[in-house]
Each structure stands twice: as structure tokens, then as C-alpha cells.
Coordinates of N, CA and C in Angstrom, one line a residue:
X1438 N 115.0 151.3 190.5 CA 115.3 150.7 191.2 C 115.5 149.3 190.0
X1439 N 116.9 148.9 190.6 CA 116.9 147.6 189.5 C 115.9 145.9 189.7
X1440 N 115.9 146.0 189.4 CA 115.1 145.5 189.6 C 115.9 143.3 190.2
X1441 N 114.8 142.9 191.3 CA 115.5 141.6 192.2 C 115.4 140.3 191.9
X1442 N 114.3 140.6 191.3 CA 113.5 139.0 191.1 C 113.1 139.4 189.8
X1443 N 111.9 137.6 189.8 CA 111.3 137.7 188.4 C 110.2 136.8 188.8
X1444 N 109.1 136.8 188.7 CA 108.0 136.1 189.2 C 107.5 135.5 188.3
X1445 N 107.2 134.0 187.7 CA 106.6 133.9 186.3 C 105.5 132.4 186.5
X1446 N 104.6 133.2 185.9 CA 103.4 132.8 185.8 C 104.1 131.4 184.6
X1447 N 103.0 130.2 185.3 CA 103.8 128.8 184.6 C 102.9 128.8 182.5
X1448 N 101.7 128.7 183.0 CA 101.2 127.4 182.0 C 101.5 128.5 180.5
X1449 N 101.7 128.6 179.7 CA 101.8 128.8 178.2 C 102.7 130.2 178.2
X1450 N 104.1 130.0 179.4 CA 104.6 130.6 179.9 C 106.1 130.4 180.1
X1451 N 106.9 129.3 180.3 CA 107.4 127.9 181.0 C 106.9 127.1 180.3
X1452 N 106.0 126.4 180.7 CA 104.8 125.4 180.2 C 103.5 125.6 179.1
X1453 N 104.1 124.4 178.2 CA 103.9 124.7 176.9 C 102.0 123.9 177.7
X1454 N 101.2 124.7 177.5 CA 99.7 124.3 178.3 C 99.3 123.7 176.8
X1455 N 99.4 124.9 175.6 CA 98.3 125.4 174.4 C 98.7 123.5 174.0
X1456 N 99.7 123.1 173.3 CA 100.0 121.9 173.2 C 99.6 120.5 173.9
X1457 N 100.0 121.6 175.0 CA 99.4 119.4 175.0 C 98.4 119.5 175.8
X1458 N 97.3 120.2 176.5 CA 95.9 120.5 176.3 C 96.0 120.0 174.7
X1459 N 95.3 120.1 173.8 CA 95.6 120.4 172.4 C 95.7 118.4 172.5
X1460 N 97.1 118.2 172.4 CA 97.8 116.6 172.1 C 96.9 115.8 173.4
X1461 N 97.1 116.2 175.0 CA 95.9 115.4 175.9 C 94.4 115.0 175.6
X1462 N 93.8 116.7 175.2 CA 91.9 116.3 175.0 C 91.9 115.4 173.3
X1463 N 92.9 115.7 172.7 CA 92.7 114.6 171.4 C 93.0 113.3 172.0
X1464 N 93.6 112.6 172.2 CA 94.0 111.6 172.5 C 92.6 111.2 173.4
X1465 N 92.1 112.0 174.8 CA 91.2 111.5 175.7 C 90.0 111.4 174.8
X1466 N 89.6 112.3 174.3 CA 88.0 111.9 173.4 C 88.0 110.9 172.3
X1467 N 90.1 110.3 171.5 CA 90.1 109.0 171.3 C 90.0 107.8 171.7
X1468 N 90.2 108.0 173.6 CA 89.5 106.9 174.4 C 88.2 107.2 174.9
X1469 N 87.9 107.9 175.1 CA 86.6 108.1 175.2 C 85.4 107.8 174.1
X1470 N 85.4 107.3 172.5 CA 85.1 107.6 172.2 C 84.1 108.5 171.3
X1471 N 84.9 109.4 172.1 CA 84.0 110.6 172.1 C 84.1 111.8 170.7
X1472 N 85.5 111.5 170.5 CA 85.6 112.4 169.3 C 84.1 112.5 168.2
X1473 N 83.8 112.0 167.5 CA 83.1 112.0 166.1 C 82.1 113.4 167.2
X1474 N 81.5 113.5 168.3 CA 80.9 114.3 168.4 C 81.5 115.4 168.8
X1475 N 82.7 116.4 168.6 CA 82.9 116.8 168.5 C 84.0 117.5 167.4
X1476 N 83.1 117.5 165.8 CA 83.7 117.6 164.8 C 85.5 117.5 164.9
X1477 N 86.1 117.9 165.7 CA 87.7 117.7 165.9 C 87.5 118.0 167.0
X1478 N 89.3 117.1 167.2 CA 90.1 118.3 168.4 C 90.4 119.8 168.8
X1479 N 90.1 120.1 167.7 CA 90.3 121.5 167.8 C 89.4 122.1 168.1
X1480 N 88.3 121.8 167.7 CA 86.8 122.0 168.2 C 86.5 121.7 169.1
X1481 N 87.2 121.2 169.7 CA 86.2 120.4 170.9 C 87.3 121.4 172.3
X1482 N 88.6 121.4 172.1 CA 89.6 121.8 172.9 C 88.7 124.2 172.8
X1483 N 88.2 124.2 171.9 CA 87.3 125.3 172.1 C 85.9 125.4 173.1
X1484 N 86.0 124.3 173.2 CA 84.9 124.7 173.9 C 85.2 124.1 175.4
X1485 N 86.3 123.4 175.2 CA 86.7 122.6 176.5 C 86.8 125.0 177.2
X1486 N 87.7 125.0 175.9 CA 89.1 126.5 177.3 C 87.7 127.4 177.4
X1487 N 86.7 127.6 176.3 CA 85.6 128.9 177.1 C 84.5 128.0 178.2
X1488 N 84.2 126.7 178.8 CA 83.3 125.9 179.8 C 84.1 126.4 180.7
X1489 N 85.7 126.3 180.7 CA 87.0 126.6 182.3 C 87.0 127.8 182.3
X1490 N 87.3 128.6 181.0 CA 86.8 130.6 181.9 C 86.1 130.6 182.3
X1491 N 84.5 129.7 181.4 CA 83.9 130.4 182.7 C 83.4 129.5 184.0
X1492 N 83.7 128.6 184.0 CA 84.2 127.6 185.3 C 84.7 128.7 186.4
X1493 N 86.0 129.1 185.7 CA 86.6 129.9 185.9 C 87.3 131.2 187.1
X1494 N 85.8 132.2 186.2 CA 85.0 133.1 186.2 C 84.8 132.6 187.5
X1495 N 83.8 131.8 187.8 CA 82.8 131.8 189.0 C 83.5 131.5 189.9
X1496 N 84.9 130.0 190.3 CA 85.7 130.1 191.3 C 85.9 131.6 191.5
X1497 N 86.3 132.2 190.3 CA 87.3 134.0 190.7 C 86.1 134.8 192.1
X1498 N 85.5 134.2 192.1 CA 84.0 135.1 192.4 C 84.0 134.7 192.8
X1499 N 84.0 133.8 193.7 CA 83.8 132.9 195.3 C 82.5 132.4 195.7
X1500 N 82.0 131.8 194.3 CA 81.1 131.2 194.1 C 80.5 129.9 194.5
X1501 N 82.4 129.2 194.4 CA 82.0 127.6 194.0 C 84.3 128.1 194.6
X1502 N 84.4 126.4 194.8 CA 85.7 126.9 195.0 C 86.5 125.5 194.3
X1503 N 87.2 125.6 194.2 CA 88.5 124.8 192.8 C 88.1 123.9 192.8
X1504 N 87.7 122.8 193.4 CA 87.4 121.8 192.8 C 86.1 121.3 192.4
X1505 N 85.2 121.4 193.2 CA 84.0 122.1 191.9 C 83.7 122.8 190.5
X1506 N 84.8 123.3 190.8 CA 84.5 124.2 189.6 C 85.4 123.3 188.2
X1507 N 86.9 122.5 188.9 CA 86.9 121.0 187.7 C 85.2 120.3 187.5
X1508 N 84.8 119.9 188.3 CA 84.0 118.7 188.4 C 82.2 119.8 187.5
X1509 N 82.4 120.8 187.5 CA 81.2 121.4 186.5 C 81.9 121.7 185.5
X1510 N 83.1 121.7 185.3 CA 84.1 122.4 183.5 C 83.1 120.8 183.1
X1511 N 83.9 119.3 183.2 CA 83.6 117.9 183.6 C 82.0 117.8 182.5
X1512 N 80.6 118.8 184.1 CA 79.1 118.5 184.2 C 79.7 119.4 182.3
X1513 N 80.1 120.1 182.4 CA 79.3 121.9 181.4 C 79.8 121.0 180.3
X1514 N 81.0 120.1 179.7 CA 81.0 119.9 178.5 C 81.1 117.8 178.5
X1515 N 80.3 117.5 179.3 CA 79.6 116.5 178.9 C 77.9 116.2 179.0
X1516 N 78.1 117.8 178.8 CA 76.7 117.4 178.4 C 75.3 116.1 179.8
X1517 N 75.9 116.5 181.1 CA 75.9 116.1 181.2 C 75.7 116.3 183.3
X1518 N 74.3 116.7 183.4 CA 74.3 117.7 184.7 C 74.2 116.2 186.0
X1519 N 74.0 116.0 185.8 CA 73.6 114.1 186.3 C 74.9 113.8 186.8
X1520 N 76.1 113.8 186.3 CA 77.4 113.3 187.2 C 77.4 113.1 188.7
X1521 N 77.5 112.1 189.4 CA 78.0 112.9 190.6 C 79.3 113.3 190.6
X1522 N 79.6 113.9 191.8 CA 81.0 114.4 192.0 C 82.2 113.1 191.5
X1523 N 82.1 111.8 192.4 CA 83.3 110.9 191.8 C 83.3 110.5 190.2
X1524 N 82.3 110.4 189.9 CA 82.2 109.9 188.2 C 82.7 111.5 187.5
X1525 N 82.8 112.6 188.3 CA 83.0 114.1 187.2 C 84.8 113.7 187.2
X1526 N 84.9 113.6 188.6 CA 86.7 112.9 188.6 C 87.0 112.7 187.5
X1527 N 87.0 111.1 188.0 CA 87.1 109.8 187.3 C 87.8 110.7 185.9
X1528 N 86.1 110.8 185.7 CA 86.7 111.6 183.8 C 88.0 112.4 183.9
X1529 N 87.7 113.6 185.0 CA 88.7 114.0 185.0 C 90.5 113.8 184.6
X1530 N 90.3 112.5 186.0 CA 91.9 112.9 186.1 C 91.1 111.2 184.7
X1531 N 91.0 111.1 184.5 CA 91.8 110.5 182.8 C 92.3 111.5 181.7
X1532 N 91.7 112.0 181.7 CA 91.9 113.5 180.9 C 93.2 114.1 181.1
X1533 N 93.2 113.7 183.0 CA 94.5 114.2 183.0 C 95.8 113.7 183.3
X1534 N 95.8 112.3 183.2 CA 96.8 110.9 182.1 C 97.3 111.5 180.5
X1535 N 96.3 111.3 179.7 CA 96.5 112.3 178.0 C 97.8 113.5 178.6
X1536 N 96.9 114.5 179.5 CA 97.0 115.3 179.3 C 99.4 115.8 179.7
X1537 N 99.2 114.4 180.5 CA 100.4 115.4 181.8 C 101.7 114.3 180.5
X1538 N 101.4 112.9 179.6 CA 101.8 112.4 178.7 C 102.4 113.6 177.4
X1539 N 102.1 114.8 177.2 CA 102.2 115.8 176.9 C 103.2 116.3 176.9
X1540 N 103.6 116.5 178.5 CA 103.8 118.0 179.3 C 105.2 118.4 178.5
X1541 N 105.5 119.5 178.1 CA 106.5 120.1 178.5 C 107.1 121.4 178.6
X1542 N 109.0 121.5 178.7 CA 108.7 123.4 179.0 C 109.7 123.8 176.9
X1543 N 108.7 125.4 177.1 CA 109.3 125.4 176.3 C 111.1 125.5 175.8
X1544 N 111.7 125.6 175.1 CA 113.1 125.2 174.1 C 114.1 126.6 174.9
X1545 N 112.9 128.1 175.1 CA 113.7 128.7 175.6 C 114.1 129.5 177.2
X1546 N 112.8 128.4 177.4 CA 112.8 128.2 179.7 C 114.2 127.7 179.9
X1547 N 115.2 127.1 180.1 CA 116.4 126.8 180.7 C 117.6 127.2 180.8
X1548 N 117.4 127.3 178.8 CA 118.0 129.0 179.1 C 118.7 130.1 180.2
X1549 N 117.2 130.5 179.3 CA 116.9 132.0 179.9 C 116.6 131.8 182.3
X1550 N 117.2 130.5 182.1 CA 116.0 130.1 183.9 C 117.4 130.5 184.5
X1551 N 118.4 129.4 183.5 CA 120.5 129.4 184.1 C 121.3 130.9 183.5
X1552 N 120.2 132.2 182.3 CA 121.1 132.8 182.5 C 121.1 133.5 183.8
X1553 N 119.4 133.9 184.2 CA 119.5 134.7 185.4 C 119.5 133.7 187.5
X1554 N 120.0 132.6 186.5 CA 120.1 132.5 188.2 C 121.6 132.9 188.9
X1555 N 122.0 133.2 188.8 CA 123.1 134.5 189.4 C 122.7 135.8 190.0
X1556 N 121.8 136.8 188.5 CA 121.9 137.3 189.1 C 120.4 137.8 189.4
X1557 N 119.3 137.2 189.7 CA 117.5 137.7 190.2 C 117.6 136.0 190.5
X1558 N 116.8 137.2 192.0 CA 115.9 135.4 192.4 C 114.7 135.3 191.5
X1559 N 113.8 133.8 192.2 CA 112.4 133.7 191.7 C 111.1 133.3 192.3
X1560 N 110.2 133.1 191.4 CA 109.3 132.7 192.2 C 108.4 132.8 191.5
X1561 N 107.0 131.8 191.3 CA 105.9 131.7 190.4 C 104.4 132.4 191.2
X1562 N 104.0 132.4 189.9 CA 102.2 133.6 191.2 C 101.5 133.3 189.5
X1563 N 100.8 131.7 190.2 CA 100.1 131.0 189.2 C 98.5 130.7 189.2
X1564 N 97.6 131.3 188.9 CA 96.2 131.4 188.6 C 95.6 129.3 188.2
X1565 N 95.9 129.1 189.2 CA 95.5 127.6 189.4 C 95.5 127.4 191.5
X1566 N 95.6 126.3 190.8 CA 96.2 125.4 192.6 C 97.6 125.2 192.6
X1567 N 98.3 125.2 194.3 CA 99.5 124.6 194.2 C 99.8 123.3 194.4
X1568 N 98.9 122.5 193.9 CA 98.8 120.9 194.1 C 99.2 120.9 192.8
X1569 N 98.6 122.0 191.8 CA 98.5 121.5 190.3 C 99.7 122.2 189.9
X1570 N 100.0 123.0 190.4 CA 101.5 123.4 189.7 C 102.9 123.3 190.7
X1571 N 102.8 122.5 191.7 CA 103.6 122.3 192.3 C 103.8 120.5 191.8
X1572 N 103.1 119.8 191.1 CA 103.0 118.2 191.1 C 103.9 118.8 189.1
X1573 N 103.5 119.7 188.8 CA 104.1 120.3 187.3 C 105.0 120.3 187.8
X1574 N 105.6 121.9 188.2 CA 107.1 122.2 188.0 C 108.0 120.6 188.0
X1575 N 107.3 120.5 189.3 CA 108.4 118.8 189.8 C 108.6 117.9 188.5
X1576 N 107.3 117.7 187.8 CA 107.3 116.3 186.7 C 108.7 116.8 186.1
X1577 N 108.0 118.5 185.2 CA 109.4 118.8 184.5 C 111.1 119.4 185.2
X1578 N 110.4 119.2 185.9 CA 111.9 119.2 186.4 C 112.8 120.7 186.8
X1579 N 111.6 121.7 187.1 CA 112.7 123.2 187.6 C 111.8 123.5 189.0
X1580 N 111.0 122.5 189.4 CA 110.6 123.0 191.5 C 111.9 124.3 192.0
X1581 N 113.1 123.6 191.9 CA 113.9 123.7 192.5 C 114.0 125.1 192.0
X1582 N 113.7 125.8 191.4 CA 114.2 126.3 189.9 C 113.2 127.9 190.8
X1583 N 112.5 127.5 191.9 CA 112.4 129.1 192.7 C 111.7 128.9 193.7
X1584 N 111.9 130.0 194.6 CA 112.0 130.1 196.8 C 110.7 129.7 196.5
X1585 N 109.8 130.0 195.4 CA 108.4 131.1 196.5 C 107.3 130.2 195.2
X1586 N 106.3 129.7 195.6 CA 105.8 129.3 194.1 C 103.6 129.5 194.9
X1587 N 103.7 130.5 194.5 CA 102.3 132.0 195.3 C 100.7 131.4 194.1
X1588 N 99.5 130.8 194.7 CA 98.4 129.4 193.5 C 97.6 131.0 193.7
X1589 N 95.6 131.2 193.3 CA 95.4 131.7 192.9 C 93.8 130.6 194.2
X1590 N 94.6 130.0 193.8 CA 93.3 128.6 195.0 C 93.6 129.0 196.6
X1591 N 95.4 128.7 196.1 CA 95.1 128.5 198.2 C 94.9 130.8 198.6
X1592 N 96.4 131.7 197.6 CA 96.1 132.9 197.7 C 94.8 133.0 198.1
X1593 N 93.6 133.0 197.1 CA 92.1 133.3 197.5 C 91.4 134.8 196.5
X1594 N 92.9 134.4 195.8 CA 92.9 136.0 195.2 C 93.4 136.3 193.6
X1595 N 93.3 136.2 193.0 CA 93.5 135.4 191.6 C 94.3 137.2 190.5
X1596 N 95.0 136.7 189.3 CA 95.4 137.9 188.9 C 94.0 137.9 187.5
X1597 N 94.0 139.1 187.6 CA 94.6 140.1 187.3 C 94.8 141.1 188.4
X1598 N 93.9 140.5 190.0 CA 94.4 141.4 190.9 C 95.3 141.8 190.8
X1599 N 95.2 143.0 191.7 CA 96.5 142.9 192.3 C 97.1 143.0 193.8
X1600 N 96.2 142.0 194.5 CA 96.2 141.8 195.0 C 97.7 140.2 195.4
X1601 N 97.2 139.9 193.7 CA 97.1 138.4 195.0 C 99.2 138.8 193.4
X1602 N 99.7 140.3 192.5 CA 100.8 139.7 192.7 C 101.5 141.1 193.5
X1603 N 100.6 142.0 194.1 CA 101.5 142.2 195.7 C 102.2 140.9 196.8
X1604 N 101.3 139.5 196.8 CA 101.4 138.8 197.5 C 102.7 137.6 197.3
X1605 N 103.2 138.3 196.0 CA 104.6 137.5 195.4 C 105.4 138.0 195.9
X1606 N 105.4 139.6 195.3 CA 106.4 140.4 195.8 C 106.5 140.1 197.5
X1607 N 105.4 141.2 198.5 CA 105.7 139.7 199.9 C 106.7 139.3 200.9
X1608 N 106.5 137.7 199.5 CA 106.7 136.6 198.6 C 108.0 136.4 199.2
X1609 N 108.7 137.7 198.0 CA 110.2 137.6 198.6 C 110.7 138.5 198.8
X1610 N 110.2 139.6 199.7 CA 110.4 140.6 200.4 C 110.7 141.7 200.2
X1611 N 110.3 141.9 198.6 CA 110.8 142.7 198.0 C 109.5 144.1 197.1
X1612 N 110.0 145.1 196.9 CA 108.7 146.2 196.3 C 109.4 146.3 195.0
X1613 N 107.2 146.3 194.2 CA 107.1 145.7 193.5 C 107.6 146.3 192.3
X1614 N 108.8 147.6 193.0 CA 109.1 148.3 191.3 C 110.2 146.6 190.9
X1615 N 110.9 146.3 192.0 CA 112.4 145.5 192.7 C 111.8 144.3 191.5
X1616 N 110.6 143.6 191.1 CA 110.6 143.3 190.8 C 110.2 143.3 189.6
X1617 N 109.8 141.7 188.4 CA 109.4 141.7 186.3 C 109.1 140.3 187.5
X1618 N 107.5 140.7 186.0 CA 107.0 139.8 186.0 C 106.4 139.4 184.3
X1619 N 106.2 137.7 183.8 CA 107.1 136.8 183.0 C 105.8 136.3 183.0
X1620 N 104.7 136.7 182.3 CA 103.1 136.1 181.7 C 102.5 136.4 180.5
X1621 N 102.1 135.6 180.0 CA 101.4 134.9 179.1 C 99.5 135.9 178.2
X1622 N 99.7 136.6 178.9 CA 98.1 136.6 178.6 C 98.2 138.0 178.7
X1623 N 98.0 138.7 177.8 CA 97.7 140.6 177.8 C 97.4 141.8 179.0
X1624 N 95.8 140.9 178.9 CA 95.4 141.9 179.8 C 96.1 140.8 181.5
X1625 N 96.1 138.8 181.8 CA 95.7 138.8 183.2 C 97.3 139.6 183.7
X1626 N 97.7 138.6 183.2 CA 99.2 139.2 183.1 C 100.5 140.5 182.8
X1627 N 99.9 140.7 181.6 CA 101.1 142.0 181.6 C 99.5 143.1 182.1
X1628 N 98.2 143.5 182.0 CA 98.0 145.0 182.9 C 98.1 144.5 183.6
X1629 N 97.9 143.2 184.1 CA 97.6 142.9 186.1 C 98.5 144.4 186.7
X1630 N 99.9 142.8 186.0 CA 101.7 143.2 187.3 C 102.1 144.4 186.5
X1631 N 101.1 145.2 185.3 CA 102.1 146.7 184.9 C 101.7 147.9 186.2
X1632 N 99.8 147.6 186.7 CA 98.8 149.1 187.3 C 99.1 148.0 188.5
X1633 N 99.8 146.3 188.9 CA 100.2 146.4 189.5 C 101.9 146.9 191.3
X1634 N 102.4 147.6 189.5 CA 103.7 148.9 190.4 C 104.9 148.1 189.8
X1635 N 104.6 146.1 189.4 CA 105.5 145.4 188.6 C 105.5 145.7 187.1
X1636 N 107.4 145.1 186.9 CA 108.0 145.4 185.8 C 106.7 144.4 185.3
X1637 N 106.3 144.9 184.3 CA 105.1 143.8 183.3 C 106.4 143.4 181.7
X1638 N 106.2 141.9 182.2 CA 106.9 141.9 180.8 C 106.1 140.8 180.2
X1639 N 105.0 140.9 179.0 CA 104.4 140.2 177.8 C 104.9 139.4 177.3
X1640 N 105.4 137.3 177.0 CA 106.0 136.8 176.2 C 104.6 137.1 175.4
X1641 N 105.0 137.2 174.1 CA 103.5 136.3 173.0 C 105.1 135.2 172.4
X1642 N 104.5 134.4 172.6 CA 104.5 133.3 171.7 C 104.3 133.5 169.9
X1643 N 103.1 134.4 169.7 CA 102.7 133.7 168.6 C 101.0 133.0 168.4
X1644 N 101.0 133.1 169.6 CA 99.4 132.1 169.8 C 98.3 132.9 170.1
X1645 N 97.5 132.5 170.3 CA 95.3 133.4 169.9 C 96.2 134.1 170.5
X1646 N 96.9 134.8 171.6 CA 97.0 136.6 171.7 C 98.0 137.4 170.6
X1647 N 98.1 136.1 169.3 CA 99.4 136.8 168.8 C 98.6 139.2 168.2
X1648 N 97.5 138.4 167.4 CA 96.3 139.9 167.1 C 96.0 140.8 168.2
X1649 N 96.3 139.9 169.7 CA 96.0 141.8 170.4 C 96.7 142.4 170.1
X1650 N 96.1 144.2 169.9 CA 96.3 144.8 170.9 C 97.7 145.7 171.9
X1651 N 98.2 146.1 171.7 CA 99.2 145.4 173.4 C 99.0 146.3 174.6
X1652 N 98.3 146.0 175.1 CA 97.7 146.2 176.8 C 98.4 147.9 177.1
X1653 N 98.2 148.9 177.0 CA 99.7 149.9 178.5 C 100.2 149.2 178.8
X1654 N 101.9 149.5 179.0 CA 102.4 149.3 180.6 C 103.6 147.9 180.2
X1655 N 102.7 147.2 179.2 CA 104.0 145.6 179.8 C 104.9 146.0 178.4
X1656 N 105.6 145.8 178.6 CA 106.5 145.5 177.7 C 106.0 144.4 177.2
X1657 N 106.2 144.0 175.3 CA 105.7 142.9 175.1 C 107.7 141.8 174.4
X1658 N 107.5 141.0 174.1 CA 108.8 140.3 174.0 C 108.5 138.7 173.6
X1659 N 108.9 138.8 172.3 CA 108.4 137.7 171.2 C 108.9 136.6 171.7
X1660 N 110.5 135.9 172.9 CA 111.4 135.6 173.4 C 112.2 135.2 174.9
X1661 N 111.7 134.3 175.1 CA 112.4 135.0 176.9 C 113.8 134.3 176.8
X1662 N 115.2 134.9 175.1 CA 115.8 134.9 175.7 C 116.1 136.7 175.4
X1663 N 115.2 137.1 175.4 CA 115.2 138.4 174.9 C 115.2 139.8 176.8
X1664 N 114.9 138.6 177.8 CA 114.8 139.3 179.3 C 115.9 139.2 179.6
X1665 N 117.0 138.2 179.6 CA 118.3 139.3 181.0 C 118.7 140.6 179.5
X1666 N 118.2 141.3 179.1 CA 119.0 142.1 178.8 C 117.6 143.4 179.0
X1667 N 116.9 142.6 178.6 CA 115.8 143.9 179.1 C 115.0 144.2 180.7
X1668 N 116.7 142.9 181.3 CA 115.9 142.9 183.2 C 117.5 143.8 183.4
X1669 N 118.4 143.8 182.3 CA 120.0 144.7 182.5 C 120.8 143.8 182.5
X1670 N 120.3 142.5 182.8 CA 121.7 141.4 183.7 C 122.3 141.0 183.6
X1671 N 123.5 140.7 183.3 CA 125.0 140.7 183.3 C 125.5 139.5 182.9
X1672 N 125.0 139.4 181.7 CA 125.2 138.0 180.9 C 124.8 138.2 180.1
X1673 N 125.8 137.7 178.6 CA 125.6 137.8 177.3 C 124.9 136.9 176.8
X1674 N 123.9 135.7 177.5 CA 122.7 135.7 176.7 C 121.6 137.0 176.4
X1675 N 120.6 137.1 175.4 CA 119.9 137.4 174.6 C 120.2 138.4 174.3
X1676 N 118.9 139.4 173.8 CA 119.4 140.9 172.8 C 118.9 141.7 173.7
X1677 N 118.7 142.6 173.5 CA 117.3 143.8 173.4 C 115.7 143.7 172.1
X1678 N 115.1 143.2 172.6 CA 114.2 143.7 172.1 C 113.7 144.2 171.6
X1679 N 113.5 144.0 169.5 CA 112.6 144.5 168.6 C 111.3 144.9 168.6
X1680 N 110.8 143.6 169.3 CA 109.1 143.4 168.9 C 108.9 143.8 169.9
X1681 N 108.8 145.2 170.8 CA 107.5 146.0 171.8 C 106.3 146.5 171.8

């Protein structure tokens, strides 16, 4: 069955989240006078990512709502459980200001979206909130490339659960076998999409998951320039992958 649509992850797939997060955190800690307390911005970012994963797990389990997990990320990171909701929101928003100043797409994104514009439909599925990702895609200038944008906070189900991927297929009116999913996480994106019956494509940019053994199921690529050939798109863009 031919692939008719591509559903995309956003962070570290289309959007260079890791770089923006690192640069934003460094600028924020400097502005807040907190950098010395963490040794370095990289050490602070590792701690921030750990706390983010822990709080997201609570959200995914239905223990807290999206806003609460974000406030608790701030409280735990700062070691200040007494922060009011307003204080936590204000601190997080100051961080967001620095983070957004570093936003950018990966350089291979626009070429592949252009190459696949006429041959495939496009949508987004993200483990975030629509408020966050809708704004991000607009600022980055690619919002209109996607006919559907689905996020876990509104869906009530997160990747790697099959229900999240199947919701994206339903939004497009296509069977899973007609849809490819492209994401950067080998398990959450790669195995999750494969288990749900989609053509799963793991974009491995040599980041934090570079040393991870690829799970069974996903096709592994090093650049989005490889995607059109993998999909069998009628385009001269890209070449067959040698990185699988």
C-alpha cells in the first residue's frame, strides 16, 4: 500500500530543540544569577531534562494536568516547592523568552517539505500541547504546511501509545499502512509508530540517542534528505539511505 501522508514529530525532528534549549537555558540562568549554582549550563540542562521527563511521566499517567507538570518542573528544578503558581509561571515564562530567541528549523527541513509538498499530505503529532506547538510552527514559518496538528495534552494520549498514532491517521482519514511517521526518539517515536502499524522512520541526527541500538521496526536515516527516496516519492531530492 503506498504511503500517502507523513506525520511529523516536532522537537529535535523539525525544530532544533536541543540547541534552543541549551542556549535558552544558559541565557536564562545568567539573567537569573543562577548559573554558578549548577556548575555549567550543560549540567543544568541535564538536570532540567531529567525533571522534564519525570514530570511528563506524571502527566502521561493522568496524575496532573499539563500546566501543573510545567509548574512542578520549575519548583523541582529550583528546589523551591513553596513557589506559588504565579511565581512558577513567571519564572517559566522568563525562561521561554530566552528559549524562543534561539528557535530554528534544521537545515534539511524546508527542502524535504518542498520536495514532498505535491506527493504527500502532512500532519504533526507531538507529545506537547497545541498551544505550544501551534505557536512554534507559526513562528518558524511552517504552520501552513500541515493539515492537522495533534498534541498529547489535547488528545489525552501520548506517544508511544498506539492511540496517539492512530488518532493522527484518523485525522487524515487514512489507514496506518498509508502513513509514515518521522521522529527523533528511537522508542517513543520509532518503536511506537512501528507497533501502531505506520511506516516508522527514525531520524538519528547523531545526538543523545546516537549510541542507542535501533529497535526493531523503524527505518533509520541520518538526514531528512533520505526521506523522499524511502517513501518512493517522485522527486530527485535525496538518495537511498545507507544508514539503516
